[in-house]
Short mmCIF file of C-alpha atoms in Angstrom, two decimals:
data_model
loop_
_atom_site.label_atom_id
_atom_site.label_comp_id
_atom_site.label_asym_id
_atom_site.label_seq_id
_atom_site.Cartn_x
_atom_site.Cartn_y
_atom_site.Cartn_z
CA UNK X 379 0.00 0.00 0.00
CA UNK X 380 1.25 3.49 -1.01
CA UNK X 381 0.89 5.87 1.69
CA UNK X 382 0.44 9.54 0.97
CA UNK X 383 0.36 12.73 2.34
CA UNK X 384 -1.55 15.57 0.78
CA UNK X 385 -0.58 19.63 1.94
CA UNK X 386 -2.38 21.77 0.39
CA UNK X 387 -4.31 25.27 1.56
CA UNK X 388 -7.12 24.88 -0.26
CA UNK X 389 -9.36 22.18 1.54
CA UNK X 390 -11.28 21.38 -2.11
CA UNK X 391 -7.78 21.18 -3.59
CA UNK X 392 -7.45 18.21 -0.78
CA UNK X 393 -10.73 16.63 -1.12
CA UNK X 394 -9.86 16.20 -4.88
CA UNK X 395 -6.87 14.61 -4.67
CA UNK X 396 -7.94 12.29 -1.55
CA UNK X 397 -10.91 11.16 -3.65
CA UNK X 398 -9.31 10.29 -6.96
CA UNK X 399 -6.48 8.45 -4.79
CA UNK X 400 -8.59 6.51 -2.81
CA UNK X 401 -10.32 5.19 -5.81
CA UNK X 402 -7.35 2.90 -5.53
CA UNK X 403 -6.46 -0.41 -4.21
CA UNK X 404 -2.85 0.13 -3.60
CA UNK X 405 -3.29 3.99 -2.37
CA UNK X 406 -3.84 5.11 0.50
CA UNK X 407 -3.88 8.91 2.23
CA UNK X 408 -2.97 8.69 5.34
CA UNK X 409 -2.98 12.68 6.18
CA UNK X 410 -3.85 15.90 5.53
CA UNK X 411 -2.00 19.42 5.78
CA UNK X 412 -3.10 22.63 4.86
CA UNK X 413 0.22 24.60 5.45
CA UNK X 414 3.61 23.80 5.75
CA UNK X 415 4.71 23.37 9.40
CA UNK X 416 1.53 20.60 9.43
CA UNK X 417 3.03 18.92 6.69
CA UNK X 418 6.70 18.17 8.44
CA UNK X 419 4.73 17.36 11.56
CA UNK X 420 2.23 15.08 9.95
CA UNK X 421 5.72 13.57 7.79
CA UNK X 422 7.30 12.66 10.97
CA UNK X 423 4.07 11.07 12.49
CA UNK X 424 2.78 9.33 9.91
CA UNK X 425 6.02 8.50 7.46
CA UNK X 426 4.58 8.60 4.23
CA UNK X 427 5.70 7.01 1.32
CA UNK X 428 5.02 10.32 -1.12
CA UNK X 429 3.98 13.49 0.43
CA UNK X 430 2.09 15.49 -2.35
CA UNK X 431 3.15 19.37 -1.12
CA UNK X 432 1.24 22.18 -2.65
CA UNK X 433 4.26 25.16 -3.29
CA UNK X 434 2.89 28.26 -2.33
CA UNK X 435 0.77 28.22 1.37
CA UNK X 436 0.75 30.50 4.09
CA UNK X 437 3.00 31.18 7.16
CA UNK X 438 5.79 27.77 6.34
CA UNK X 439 5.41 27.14 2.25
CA UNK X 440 6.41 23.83 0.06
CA UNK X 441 9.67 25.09 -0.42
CA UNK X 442 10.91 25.37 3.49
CA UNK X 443 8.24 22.47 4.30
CA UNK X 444 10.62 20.44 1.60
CA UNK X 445 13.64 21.21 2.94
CA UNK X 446 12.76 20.35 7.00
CA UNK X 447 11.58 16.97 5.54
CA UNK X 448 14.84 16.30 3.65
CA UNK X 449 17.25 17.35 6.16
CA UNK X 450 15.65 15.04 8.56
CA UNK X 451 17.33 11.80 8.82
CA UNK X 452 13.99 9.68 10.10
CA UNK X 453 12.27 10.76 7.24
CA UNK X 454 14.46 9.85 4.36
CA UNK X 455 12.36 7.44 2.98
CA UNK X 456 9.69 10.37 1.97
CA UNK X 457 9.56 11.27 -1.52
CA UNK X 458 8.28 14.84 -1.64
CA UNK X 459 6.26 15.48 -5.10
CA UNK X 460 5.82 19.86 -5.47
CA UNK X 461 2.22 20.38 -6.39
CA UNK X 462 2.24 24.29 -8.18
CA UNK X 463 -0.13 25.79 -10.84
CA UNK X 464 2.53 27.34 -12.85
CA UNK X 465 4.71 24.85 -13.87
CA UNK X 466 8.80 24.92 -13.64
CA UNK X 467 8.95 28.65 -12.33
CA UNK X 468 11.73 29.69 -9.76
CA UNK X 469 9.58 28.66 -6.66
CA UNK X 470 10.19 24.83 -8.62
CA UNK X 471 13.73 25.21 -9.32
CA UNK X 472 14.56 26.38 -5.64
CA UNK X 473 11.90 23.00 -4.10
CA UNK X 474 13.69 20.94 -6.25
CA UNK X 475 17.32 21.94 -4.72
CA UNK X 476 15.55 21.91 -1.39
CA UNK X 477 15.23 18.14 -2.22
CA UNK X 478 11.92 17.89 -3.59
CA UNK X 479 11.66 14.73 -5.88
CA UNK X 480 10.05 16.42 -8.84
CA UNK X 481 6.99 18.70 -9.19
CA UNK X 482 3.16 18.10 -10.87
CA UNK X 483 0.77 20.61 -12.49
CA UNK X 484 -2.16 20.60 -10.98
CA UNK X 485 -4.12 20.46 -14.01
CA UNK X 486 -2.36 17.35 -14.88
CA UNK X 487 -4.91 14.35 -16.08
CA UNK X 488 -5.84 12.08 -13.48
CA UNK X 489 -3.98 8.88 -14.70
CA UNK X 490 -1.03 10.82 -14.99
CA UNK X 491 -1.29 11.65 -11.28
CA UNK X 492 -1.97 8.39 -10.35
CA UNK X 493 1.20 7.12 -12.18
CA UNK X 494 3.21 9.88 -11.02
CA UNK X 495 2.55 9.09 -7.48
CA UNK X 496 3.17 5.02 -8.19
CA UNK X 497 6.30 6.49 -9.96
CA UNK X 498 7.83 8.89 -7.13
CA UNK X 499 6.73 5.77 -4.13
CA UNK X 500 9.60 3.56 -5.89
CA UNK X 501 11.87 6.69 -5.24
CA UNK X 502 12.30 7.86 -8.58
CA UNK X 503 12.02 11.27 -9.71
CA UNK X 504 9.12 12.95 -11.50
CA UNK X 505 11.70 14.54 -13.97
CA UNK X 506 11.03 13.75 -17.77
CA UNK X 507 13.92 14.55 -20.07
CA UNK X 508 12.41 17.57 -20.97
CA UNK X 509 11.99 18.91 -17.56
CA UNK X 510 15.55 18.28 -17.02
CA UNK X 511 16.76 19.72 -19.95
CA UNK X 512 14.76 23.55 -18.62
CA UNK X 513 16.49 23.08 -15.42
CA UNK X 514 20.09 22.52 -17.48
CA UNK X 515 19.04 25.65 -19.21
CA UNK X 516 18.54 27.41 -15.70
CA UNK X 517 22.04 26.40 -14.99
CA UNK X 518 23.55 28.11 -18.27
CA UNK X 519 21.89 31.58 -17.69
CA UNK X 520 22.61 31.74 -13.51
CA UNK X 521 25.43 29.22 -12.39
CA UNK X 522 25.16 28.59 -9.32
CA UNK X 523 28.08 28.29 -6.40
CA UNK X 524 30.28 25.64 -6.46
CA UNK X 525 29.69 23.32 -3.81
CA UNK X 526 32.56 21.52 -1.66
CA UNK X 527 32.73 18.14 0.00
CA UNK X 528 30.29 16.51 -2.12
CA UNK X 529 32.02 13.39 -2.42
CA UNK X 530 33.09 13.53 -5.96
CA UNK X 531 36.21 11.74 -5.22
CA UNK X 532 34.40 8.51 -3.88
CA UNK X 533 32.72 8.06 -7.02
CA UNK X 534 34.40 5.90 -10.21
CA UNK X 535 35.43 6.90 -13.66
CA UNK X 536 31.44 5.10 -14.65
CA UNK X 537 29.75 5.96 -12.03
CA UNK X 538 31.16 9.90 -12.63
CA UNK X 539 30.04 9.40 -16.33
CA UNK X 540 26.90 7.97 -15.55
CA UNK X 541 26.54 11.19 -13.45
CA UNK X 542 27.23 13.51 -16.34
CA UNK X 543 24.59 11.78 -18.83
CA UNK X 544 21.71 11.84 -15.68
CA UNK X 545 22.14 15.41 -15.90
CA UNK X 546 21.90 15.38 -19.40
CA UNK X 547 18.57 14.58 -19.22
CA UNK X 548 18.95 11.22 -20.53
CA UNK X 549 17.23 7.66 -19.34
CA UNK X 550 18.42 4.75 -17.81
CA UNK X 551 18.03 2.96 -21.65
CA UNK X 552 19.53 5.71 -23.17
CA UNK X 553 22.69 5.79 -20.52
CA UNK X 554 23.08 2.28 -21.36
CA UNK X 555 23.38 2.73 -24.90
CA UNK X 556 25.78 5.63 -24.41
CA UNK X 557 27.63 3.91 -22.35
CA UNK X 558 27.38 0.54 -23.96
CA UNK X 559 25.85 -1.19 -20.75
CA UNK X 560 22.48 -2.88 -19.66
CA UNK X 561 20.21 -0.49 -17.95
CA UNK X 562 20.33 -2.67 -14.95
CA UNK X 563 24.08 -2.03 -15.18
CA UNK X 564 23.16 1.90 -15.90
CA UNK X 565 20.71 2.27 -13.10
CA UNK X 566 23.61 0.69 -10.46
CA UNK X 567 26.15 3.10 -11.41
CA UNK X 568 23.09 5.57 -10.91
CA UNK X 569 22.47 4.39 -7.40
CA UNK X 570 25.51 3.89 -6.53
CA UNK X 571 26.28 7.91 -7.52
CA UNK X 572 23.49 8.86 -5.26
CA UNK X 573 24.70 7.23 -2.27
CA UNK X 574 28.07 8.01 -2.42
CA UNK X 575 26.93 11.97 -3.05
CA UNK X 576 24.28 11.66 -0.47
CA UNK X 577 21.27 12.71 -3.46
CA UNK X 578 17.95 11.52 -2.48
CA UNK X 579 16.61 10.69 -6.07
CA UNK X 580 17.37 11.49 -9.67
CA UNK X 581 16.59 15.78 -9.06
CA UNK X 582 19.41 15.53 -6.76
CA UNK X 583 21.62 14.29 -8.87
CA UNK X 584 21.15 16.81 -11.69
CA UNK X 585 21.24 19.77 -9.37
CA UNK X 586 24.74 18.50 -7.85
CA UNK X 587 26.43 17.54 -10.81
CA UNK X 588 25.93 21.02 -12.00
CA UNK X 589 26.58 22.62 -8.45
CA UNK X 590 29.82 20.41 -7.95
CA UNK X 591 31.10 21.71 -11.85
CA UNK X 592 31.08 17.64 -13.05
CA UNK X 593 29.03 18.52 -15.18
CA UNK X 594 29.42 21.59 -17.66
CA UNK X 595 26.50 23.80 -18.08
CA UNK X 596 25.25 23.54 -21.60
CA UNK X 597 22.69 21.55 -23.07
CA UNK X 598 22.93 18.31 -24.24
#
């Protein structure tokens, strides 16, 4: 059973989402926030496998509310999915270095939802190709600051190119054929990258390859 949170402001926001998820067998909502501060407290109670965070709420928003819940240890295993209206804007960009998973429009269709959520409770991130390729783009017109002890040095001469093509914006299949590997073999190196530079899914991994300078900023 996937467990989810929902935090959202809007209470018929909530009751929208609640009712098209538990439509579902294997989905399950086990709490509801309607700002921020609720959310981390309800994370920590309840541990959640995806916590569905609206971006923009009053007093603590999705952005800070992401950040408490990945900087605490107990609730690593808490995939938070940004909920906005607008798409990848700057509040997006600045959840997803916060250490949000990925982000949904809310006007996405409702099988997409579903799928995303199925998608972001095996811990990967909601980040298409094409998503990752606006956030590369983000990169080449404000670079951000280098970042230090990120554990660069841990990582091998695959894993480190394995690294370079996820923030590339480029799949598991298409890393294997790059590489001329299996994607089983592809996805390992993957993993393997994300524990050794402590990134809590895929969006992690872009946003620190490009932070650390491993990978260049310019599009693929």
């Amino acid at each position: 059973m996937i467990r989810v949170l929902l935090a959202d402001d809007q209470p018929l926001i909530r009751s929208a989402f609640r009712a098209l998820l538990e439509l579902e067998d294997d989905i399950e909502v086990v709490a509801e926030a309607a700002n921020g501060q609720q959310a981390v407290e309800l994370a920590r109670t309840h541990l959640p496998d995806v916590a569905l965070v609206d971006i923009q709420m009053p007093g603590t928003d999705g952005i800070e509310a992401t950040a408490r819940i990945a900087a605490d240890p107990t609730l690593t295993r808490v995939h938070v999915v940004i909920l906005t209206n607008y798409g990848l804007d700057e509040y997006v960009f600045h959840a997803l270095r916060a250490g949000a998973a990925g982000f949904l429009v809310k006007d996405i269709l409702p099988d997409d939802f579903l799928h995303a959520v199925r998608v972001a409770s095996r811990g990967d991130a909601l980040l298409a190709p094409s998503i990752t390729r606006r956030l590369i783009d983000r990169f080449v017109a404000q670079p951000p600051t280098a970042v230090t002890n990120t554990g660069l040095e841990e990582l091998t001469a695959r894993e480190r190119e394995a690294v370079t093509l996820v923030a590339q914006g480029l799949s598991n299949d298409e890393i294997a054929a790059r590489m001329v590997i299996s994607p089983v073999t592809a996805k390992t190196h993957i993993n393997r990258a994300m524990t050794k530079l402590h990134a809590r899914d895929r969006a992690q991994l872009v946003v620190l390859a490009y932070e650390s300078g491993l990978a260049t900023a310019r599009r693929p």
